[in-house]
Short mmCIF file of C-alpha atoms in Angstrom, two decimals:
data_model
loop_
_atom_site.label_atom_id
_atom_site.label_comp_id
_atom_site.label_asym_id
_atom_site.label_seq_id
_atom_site.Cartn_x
_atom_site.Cartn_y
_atom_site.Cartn_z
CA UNK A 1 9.15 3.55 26.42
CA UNK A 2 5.72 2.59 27.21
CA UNK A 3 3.10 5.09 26.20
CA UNK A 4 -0.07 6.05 28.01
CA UNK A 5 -3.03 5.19 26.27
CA UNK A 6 -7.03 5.36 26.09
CA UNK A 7 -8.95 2.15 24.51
CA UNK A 8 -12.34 2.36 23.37
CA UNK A 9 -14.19 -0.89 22.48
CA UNK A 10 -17.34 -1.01 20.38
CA UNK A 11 -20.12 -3.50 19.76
CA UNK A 12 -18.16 -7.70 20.70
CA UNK A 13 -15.44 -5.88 22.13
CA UNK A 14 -17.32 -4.05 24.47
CA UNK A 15 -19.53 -7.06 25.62
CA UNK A 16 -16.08 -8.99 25.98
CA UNK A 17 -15.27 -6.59 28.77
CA UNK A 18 -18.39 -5.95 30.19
CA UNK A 19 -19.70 -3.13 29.02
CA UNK A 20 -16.60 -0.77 29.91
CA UNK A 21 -16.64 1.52 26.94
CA UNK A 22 -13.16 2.99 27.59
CA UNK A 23 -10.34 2.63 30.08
CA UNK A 24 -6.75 3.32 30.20
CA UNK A 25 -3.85 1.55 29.17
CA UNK A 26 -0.05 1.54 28.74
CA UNK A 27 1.85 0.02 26.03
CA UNK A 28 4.22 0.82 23.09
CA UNK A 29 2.74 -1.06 20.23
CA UNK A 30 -0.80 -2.80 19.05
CA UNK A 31 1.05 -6.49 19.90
CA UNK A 32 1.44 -4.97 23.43
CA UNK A 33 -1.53 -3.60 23.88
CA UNK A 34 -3.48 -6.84 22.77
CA UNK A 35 -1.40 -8.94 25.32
CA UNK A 36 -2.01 -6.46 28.23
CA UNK A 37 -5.43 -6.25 27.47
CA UNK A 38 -6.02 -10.44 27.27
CA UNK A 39 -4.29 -10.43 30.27
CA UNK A 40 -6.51 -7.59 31.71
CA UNK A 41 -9.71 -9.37 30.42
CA UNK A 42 -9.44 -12.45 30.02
CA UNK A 43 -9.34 -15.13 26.87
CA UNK A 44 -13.08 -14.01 25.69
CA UNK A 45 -11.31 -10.40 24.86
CA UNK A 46 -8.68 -12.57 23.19
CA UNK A 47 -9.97 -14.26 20.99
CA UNK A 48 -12.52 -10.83 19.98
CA UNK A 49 -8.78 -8.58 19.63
CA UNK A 50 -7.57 -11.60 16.97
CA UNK A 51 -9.52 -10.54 14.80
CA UNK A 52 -10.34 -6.95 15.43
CA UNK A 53 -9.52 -4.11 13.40
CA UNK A 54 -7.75 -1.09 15.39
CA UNK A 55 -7.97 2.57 14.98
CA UNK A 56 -5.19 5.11 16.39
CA UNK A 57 -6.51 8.52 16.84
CA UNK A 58 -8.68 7.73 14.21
CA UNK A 59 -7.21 6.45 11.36
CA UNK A 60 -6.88 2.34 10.38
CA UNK A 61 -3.31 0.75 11.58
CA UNK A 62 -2.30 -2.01 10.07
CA UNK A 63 1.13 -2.81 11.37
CA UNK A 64 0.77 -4.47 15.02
CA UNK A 65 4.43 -3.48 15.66
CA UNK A 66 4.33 -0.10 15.01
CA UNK A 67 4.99 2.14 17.64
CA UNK A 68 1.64 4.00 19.65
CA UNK A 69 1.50 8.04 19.56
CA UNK A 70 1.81 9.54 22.92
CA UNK A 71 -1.92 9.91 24.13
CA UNK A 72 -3.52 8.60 21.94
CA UNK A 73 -6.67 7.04 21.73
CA UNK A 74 -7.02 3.18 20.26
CA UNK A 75 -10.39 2.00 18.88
CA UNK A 76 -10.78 -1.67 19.22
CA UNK A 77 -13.62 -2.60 16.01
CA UNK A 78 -14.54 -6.46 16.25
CA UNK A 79 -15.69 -7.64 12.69
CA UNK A 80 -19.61 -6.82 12.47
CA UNK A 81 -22.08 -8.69 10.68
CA UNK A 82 -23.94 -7.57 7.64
CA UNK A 83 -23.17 -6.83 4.36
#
């Protein structure tokens, strides 16, 4: 079942969608939730959330298959630059 979500983007990810910062979203997995949002946003978005790293309520998640908390909040963290 599809689980009700807030996405907050940060530095690339945020310029990919035009400055939003956070909106909703609904979706039972990372693979899900990157689809819905291309779809949402467009292929610029894409191509950022390919590379991204993701953060559920705060702590790294690795596996794109796993299943999303109820509520919870997903960070979307493009790769920055620096060293």
């Amino acid at each position: 079942m599809p689980t009700s979500l807030t996405v907050r983007y940060f530095a690339g990810a945020r310029a990919a969608v035009r400055g939003v910062s956070s909106e909703p979203a609904v979706a039972t997995s990372l693979d899900e939730l990157i689809q819905l949002l291309t779809d949402r946003h467009g292929e610029r978005l894409g191509l950022v959330l390919k590379s991204a790293s993701f953060l559920v309520d705060g702590l790294s998640c690795h596996d794109r298959h796993a299943p999303l908390p109820t509520d919870a909040t997903i960070d979307v963290l493009p790769p920055f630059a620096g060293g």
